[in-house]
mmCIF file of C-alpha atoms in Angstrom:
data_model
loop_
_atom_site.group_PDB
_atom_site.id
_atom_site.type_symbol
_atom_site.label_atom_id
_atom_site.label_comp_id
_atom_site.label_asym_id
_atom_site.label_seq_id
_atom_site.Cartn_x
_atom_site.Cartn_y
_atom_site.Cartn_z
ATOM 1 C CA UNK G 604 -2.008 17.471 12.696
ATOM 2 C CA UNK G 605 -5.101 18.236 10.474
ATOM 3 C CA UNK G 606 -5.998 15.259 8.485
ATOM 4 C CA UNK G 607 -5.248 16.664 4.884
ATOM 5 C CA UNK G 608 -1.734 17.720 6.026
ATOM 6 C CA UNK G 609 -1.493 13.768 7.694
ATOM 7 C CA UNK G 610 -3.066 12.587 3.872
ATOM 8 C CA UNK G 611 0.042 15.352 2.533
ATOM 9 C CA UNK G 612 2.643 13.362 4.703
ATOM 10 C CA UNK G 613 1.445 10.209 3.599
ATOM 11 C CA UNK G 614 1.685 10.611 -0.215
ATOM 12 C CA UNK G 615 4.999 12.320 0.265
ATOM 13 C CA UNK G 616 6.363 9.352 1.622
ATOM 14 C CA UNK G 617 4.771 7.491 -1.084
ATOM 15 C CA UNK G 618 6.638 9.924 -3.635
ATOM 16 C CA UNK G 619 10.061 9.244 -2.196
ATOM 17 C CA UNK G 620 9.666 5.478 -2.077
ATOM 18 C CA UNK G 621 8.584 5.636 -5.792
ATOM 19 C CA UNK G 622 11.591 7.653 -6.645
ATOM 20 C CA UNK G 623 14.024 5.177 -5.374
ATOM 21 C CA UNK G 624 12.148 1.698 -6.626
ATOM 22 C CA UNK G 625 12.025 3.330 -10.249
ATOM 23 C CA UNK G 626 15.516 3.838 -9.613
ATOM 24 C CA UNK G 627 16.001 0.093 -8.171
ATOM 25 C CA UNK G 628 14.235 -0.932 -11.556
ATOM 26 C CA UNK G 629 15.964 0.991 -13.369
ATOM 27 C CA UNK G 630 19.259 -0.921 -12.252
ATOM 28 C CA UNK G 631 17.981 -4.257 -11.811
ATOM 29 C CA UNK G 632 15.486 -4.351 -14.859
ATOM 30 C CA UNK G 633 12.765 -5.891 -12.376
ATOM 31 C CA UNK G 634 9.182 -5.307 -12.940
ATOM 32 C CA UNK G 635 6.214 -6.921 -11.874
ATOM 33 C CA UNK G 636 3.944 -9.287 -14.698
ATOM 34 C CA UNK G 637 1.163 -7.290 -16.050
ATOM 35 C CA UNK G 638 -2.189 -8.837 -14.117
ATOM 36 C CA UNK G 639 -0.528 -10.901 -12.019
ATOM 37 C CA UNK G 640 -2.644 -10.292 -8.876
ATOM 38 C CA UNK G 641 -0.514 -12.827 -6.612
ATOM 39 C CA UNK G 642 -0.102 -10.569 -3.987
ATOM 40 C CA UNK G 643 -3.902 -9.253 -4.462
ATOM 41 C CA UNK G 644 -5.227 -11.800 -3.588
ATOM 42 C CA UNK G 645 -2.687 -13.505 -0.941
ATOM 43 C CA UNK G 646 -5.031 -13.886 2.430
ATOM 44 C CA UNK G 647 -2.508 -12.757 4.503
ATOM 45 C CA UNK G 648 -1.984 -9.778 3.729
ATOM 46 C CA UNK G 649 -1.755 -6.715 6.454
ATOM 47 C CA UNK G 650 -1.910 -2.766 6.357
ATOM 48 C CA UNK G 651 -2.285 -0.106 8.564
ATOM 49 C CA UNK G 652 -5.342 2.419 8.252
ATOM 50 C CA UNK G 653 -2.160 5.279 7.153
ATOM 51 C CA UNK G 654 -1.470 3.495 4.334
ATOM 52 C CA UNK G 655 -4.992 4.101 3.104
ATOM 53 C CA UNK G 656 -5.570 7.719 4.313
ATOM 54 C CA UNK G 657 -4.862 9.221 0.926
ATOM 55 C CA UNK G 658 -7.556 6.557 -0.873
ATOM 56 C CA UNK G 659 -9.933 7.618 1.862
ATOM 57 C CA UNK G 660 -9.762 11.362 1.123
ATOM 58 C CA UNK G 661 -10.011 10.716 -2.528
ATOM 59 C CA UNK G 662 -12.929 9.091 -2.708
ATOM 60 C CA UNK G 663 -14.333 11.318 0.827
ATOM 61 C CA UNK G 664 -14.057 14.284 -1.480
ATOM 62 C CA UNK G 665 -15.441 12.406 -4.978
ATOM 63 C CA UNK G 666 -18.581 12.029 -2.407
ATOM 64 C CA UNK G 667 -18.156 8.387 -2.946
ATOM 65 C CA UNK G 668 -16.893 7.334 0.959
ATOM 66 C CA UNK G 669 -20.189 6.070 2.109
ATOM 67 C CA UNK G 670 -21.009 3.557 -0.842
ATOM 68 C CA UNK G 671 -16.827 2.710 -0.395
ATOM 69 C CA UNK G 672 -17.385 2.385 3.548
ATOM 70 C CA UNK G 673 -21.170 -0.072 3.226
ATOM 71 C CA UNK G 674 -19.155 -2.399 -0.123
ATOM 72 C CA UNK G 675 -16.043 -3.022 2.004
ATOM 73 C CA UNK G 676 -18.226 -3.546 5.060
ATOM 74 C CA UNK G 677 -20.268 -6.092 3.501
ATOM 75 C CA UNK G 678 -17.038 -7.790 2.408
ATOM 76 C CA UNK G 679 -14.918 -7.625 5.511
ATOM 77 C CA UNK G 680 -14.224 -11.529 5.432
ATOM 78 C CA UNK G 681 -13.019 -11.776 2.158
ATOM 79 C CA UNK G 682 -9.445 -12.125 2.717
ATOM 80 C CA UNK G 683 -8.924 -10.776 -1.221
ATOM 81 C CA UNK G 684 -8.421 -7.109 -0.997
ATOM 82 C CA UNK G 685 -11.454 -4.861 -2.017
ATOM 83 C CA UNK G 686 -9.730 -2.641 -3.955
ATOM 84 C CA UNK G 687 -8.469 -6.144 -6.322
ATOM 85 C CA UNK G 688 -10.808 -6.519 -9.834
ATOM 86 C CA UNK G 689 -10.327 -9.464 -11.080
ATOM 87 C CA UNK G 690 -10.496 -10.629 -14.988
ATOM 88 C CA UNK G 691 -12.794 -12.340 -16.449
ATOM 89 C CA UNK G 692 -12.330 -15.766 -16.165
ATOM 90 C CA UNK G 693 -9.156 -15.710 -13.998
ATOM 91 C CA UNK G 694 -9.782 -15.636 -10.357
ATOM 92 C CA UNK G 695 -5.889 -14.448 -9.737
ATOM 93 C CA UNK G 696 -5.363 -12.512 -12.291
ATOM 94 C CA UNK G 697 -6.459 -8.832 -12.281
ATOM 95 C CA UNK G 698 -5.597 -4.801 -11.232
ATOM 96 C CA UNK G 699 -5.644 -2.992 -8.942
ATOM 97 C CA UNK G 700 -9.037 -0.451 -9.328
ATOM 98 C CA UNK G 701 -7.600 2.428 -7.079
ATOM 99 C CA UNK G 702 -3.533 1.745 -8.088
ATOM 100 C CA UNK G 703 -2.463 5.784 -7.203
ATOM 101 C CA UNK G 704 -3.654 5.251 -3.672
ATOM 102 C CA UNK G 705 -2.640 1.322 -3.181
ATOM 103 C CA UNK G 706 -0.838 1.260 0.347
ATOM 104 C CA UNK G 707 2.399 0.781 1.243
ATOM 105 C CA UNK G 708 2.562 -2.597 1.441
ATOM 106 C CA UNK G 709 1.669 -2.564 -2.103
ATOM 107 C CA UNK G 710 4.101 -0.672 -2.972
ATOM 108 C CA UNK G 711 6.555 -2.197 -1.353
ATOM 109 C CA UNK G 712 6.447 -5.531 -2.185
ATOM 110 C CA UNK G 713 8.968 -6.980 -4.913
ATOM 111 C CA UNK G 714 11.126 -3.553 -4.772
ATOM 112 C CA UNK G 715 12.524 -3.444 -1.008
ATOM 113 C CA UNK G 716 14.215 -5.259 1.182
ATOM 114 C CA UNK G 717 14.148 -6.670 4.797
ATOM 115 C CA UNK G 718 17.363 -6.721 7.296
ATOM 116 C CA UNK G 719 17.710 -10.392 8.212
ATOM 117 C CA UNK G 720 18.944 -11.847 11.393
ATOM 118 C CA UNK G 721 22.851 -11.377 10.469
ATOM 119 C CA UNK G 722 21.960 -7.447 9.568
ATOM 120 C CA UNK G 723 22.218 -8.104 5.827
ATOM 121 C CA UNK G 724 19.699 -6.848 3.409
ATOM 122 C CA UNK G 725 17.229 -9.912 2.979
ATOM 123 C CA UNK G 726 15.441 -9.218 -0.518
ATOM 124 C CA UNK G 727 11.794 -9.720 -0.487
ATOM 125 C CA UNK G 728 10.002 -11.208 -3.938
ATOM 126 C CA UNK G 729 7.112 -13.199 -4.638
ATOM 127 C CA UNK G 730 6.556 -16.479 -6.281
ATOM 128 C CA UNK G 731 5.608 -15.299 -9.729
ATOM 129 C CA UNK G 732 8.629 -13.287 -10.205
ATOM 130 C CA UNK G 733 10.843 -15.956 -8.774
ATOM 131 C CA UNK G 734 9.585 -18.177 -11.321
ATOM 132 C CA UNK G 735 9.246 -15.924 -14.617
ATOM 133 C CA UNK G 736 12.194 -13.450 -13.747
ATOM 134 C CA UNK G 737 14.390 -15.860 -12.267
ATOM 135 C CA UNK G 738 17.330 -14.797 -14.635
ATOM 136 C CA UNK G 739 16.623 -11.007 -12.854
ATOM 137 C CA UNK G 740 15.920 -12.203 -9.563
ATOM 138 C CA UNK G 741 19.253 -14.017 -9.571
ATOM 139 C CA UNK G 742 21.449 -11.188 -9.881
ATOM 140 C CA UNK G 743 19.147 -9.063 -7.661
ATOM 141 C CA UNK G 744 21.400 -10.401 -4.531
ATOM 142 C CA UNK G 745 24.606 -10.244 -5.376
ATOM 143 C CA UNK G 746 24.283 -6.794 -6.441
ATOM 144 C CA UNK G 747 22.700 -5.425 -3.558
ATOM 145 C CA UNK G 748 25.617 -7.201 -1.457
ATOM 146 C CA UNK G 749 27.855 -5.080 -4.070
ATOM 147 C CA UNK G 750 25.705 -1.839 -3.282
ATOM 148 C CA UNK G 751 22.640 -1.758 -5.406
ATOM 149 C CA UNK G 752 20.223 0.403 -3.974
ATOM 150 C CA UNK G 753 16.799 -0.978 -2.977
ATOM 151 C CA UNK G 754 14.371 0.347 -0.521
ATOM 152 C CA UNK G 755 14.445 -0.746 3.045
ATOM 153 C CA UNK G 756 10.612 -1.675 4.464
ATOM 154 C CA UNK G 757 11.842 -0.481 7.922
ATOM 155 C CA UNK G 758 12.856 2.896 6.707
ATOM 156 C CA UNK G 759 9.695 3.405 5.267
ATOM 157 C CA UNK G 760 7.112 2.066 7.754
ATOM 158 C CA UNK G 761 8.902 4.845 10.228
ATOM 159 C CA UNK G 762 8.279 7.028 8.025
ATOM 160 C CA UNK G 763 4.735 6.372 8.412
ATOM 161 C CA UNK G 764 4.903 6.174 12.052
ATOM 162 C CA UNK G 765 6.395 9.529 12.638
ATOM 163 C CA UNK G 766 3.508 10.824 11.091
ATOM 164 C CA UNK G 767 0.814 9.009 13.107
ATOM 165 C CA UNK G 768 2.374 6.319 15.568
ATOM 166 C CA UNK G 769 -1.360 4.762 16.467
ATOM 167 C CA UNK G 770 -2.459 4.759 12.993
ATOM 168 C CA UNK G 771 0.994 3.623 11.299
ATOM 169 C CA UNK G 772 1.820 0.741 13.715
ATOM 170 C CA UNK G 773 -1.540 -1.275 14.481
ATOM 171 C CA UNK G 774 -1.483 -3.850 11.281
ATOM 172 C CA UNK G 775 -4.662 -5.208 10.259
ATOM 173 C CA UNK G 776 -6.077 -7.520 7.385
ATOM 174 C CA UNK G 777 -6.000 -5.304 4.421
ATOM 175 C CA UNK G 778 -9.807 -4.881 3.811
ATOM 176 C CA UNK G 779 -9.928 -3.568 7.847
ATOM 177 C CA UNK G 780 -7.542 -1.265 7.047
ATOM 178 C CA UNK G 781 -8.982 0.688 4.250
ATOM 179 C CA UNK G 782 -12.379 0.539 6.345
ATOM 180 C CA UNK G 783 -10.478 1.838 9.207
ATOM 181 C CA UNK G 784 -9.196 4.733 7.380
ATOM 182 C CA UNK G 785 -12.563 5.305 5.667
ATOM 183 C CA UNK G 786 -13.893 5.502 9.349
ATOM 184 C CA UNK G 787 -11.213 8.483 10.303
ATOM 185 C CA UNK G 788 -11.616 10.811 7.380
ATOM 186 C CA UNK G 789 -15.543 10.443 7.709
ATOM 187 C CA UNK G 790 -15.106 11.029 11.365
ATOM 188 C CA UNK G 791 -12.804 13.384 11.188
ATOM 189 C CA UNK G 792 -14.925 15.707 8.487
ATOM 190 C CA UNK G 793 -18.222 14.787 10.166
ATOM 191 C CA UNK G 794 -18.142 18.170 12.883
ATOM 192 C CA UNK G 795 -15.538 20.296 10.279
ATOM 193 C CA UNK G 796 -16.649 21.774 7.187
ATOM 194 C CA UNK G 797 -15.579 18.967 4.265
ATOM 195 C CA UNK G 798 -13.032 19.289 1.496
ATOM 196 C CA UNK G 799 -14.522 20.338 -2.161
ATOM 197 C CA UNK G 800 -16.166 17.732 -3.360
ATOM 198 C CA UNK G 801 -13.982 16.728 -6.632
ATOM 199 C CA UNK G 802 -16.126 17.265 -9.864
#
């Protein structure tokens, strides 16, 4: 598969998940606290290089992927993801810089769910919204036991895989996988004529 078509695939999945969470908010009235940054700047967090293909190709074809690749580079063992800007003043509280091309993890996070060891739908939230939502968060169970529907992280991580198995499934810390899939589109397009450079 040519790589725009793969960077196609990817943001198609990307569409369909955002379909169904704004249709998860919609019925739960969850949403995540402006600036929060909690899961931003967790340490742990992991990604595959897929999840960042489409960022990759953006900012490949804004002629930007070079000073991207030699920042993140220089970076690589800050745990806090690259991408994260921070406010002034507030070490975990901030945006995302690049929030149209976040990965899937990203996206996932707070608005899908996890089968558990029994084979019920296990939903996964962070400490923030547990805390300032809790009212929300409290009905979010019942009603998916009832038959709200919320995204499954399984469903959607296949996804990815059918579209690249190697790429989708080896998990990384989040900073190695955006450098990762900076490294395959600047491969990639380094013996093939390039995309138009975005004005």
């Amino acid at each position: 598969m040519q790589l725009h078509h793969k960077v196609r695939a990817v943001e198609k999945v990307f569409s369909s998940l955002q379909k169904e969470i704004e249709s998860f908010q919609g019925e739960s009235g969850l949403s995540c606290i402006a600036n929060c940054g909690f899961c931003c700047t967790k340490a742990d967090i992991e990604a595959s290089a897929l999840e960042f293909l489409p960022l990759a190709y953006a900012v490949y074809k804004k002629g930007e992927a070079m000073n991207w690749y030699e920042r993140i580079k220089a970076d690589l063992d800050n745990p806090t993801c690259s991408i994260f800007r921070s406010l002034k003043n507030a070490d975990e509280k901030g945006f995302c810089s690049s929030y149209a091309y976040r990965g899937l993890i990203c996206r996932l996070f707070a608005f899908s769910a996890i089968r558990d060891k029994y084979g019920e739908k296990s939903f996964i939230v962070c400490k923030p919204l547990k805390t300032e939502k809790a009212e929300i968060i409290a009905d979010i169970k019942p009603g998916i036991a009832g038959g709200m529907k919320i995204p499954m992280m399984s469903d959607y991580y296949y996804q990815l895989y059918a579209i690249d198995e190697g790429m989708g499934r080896e998990r990384m810390p989040i900073n190695r996988a955006i450098l990762r899939a900076l490294e395959e589109v600047m491969f990639y397009y380094a013996y093939r004529k390039p995309p138009k450079i975005a004005s």
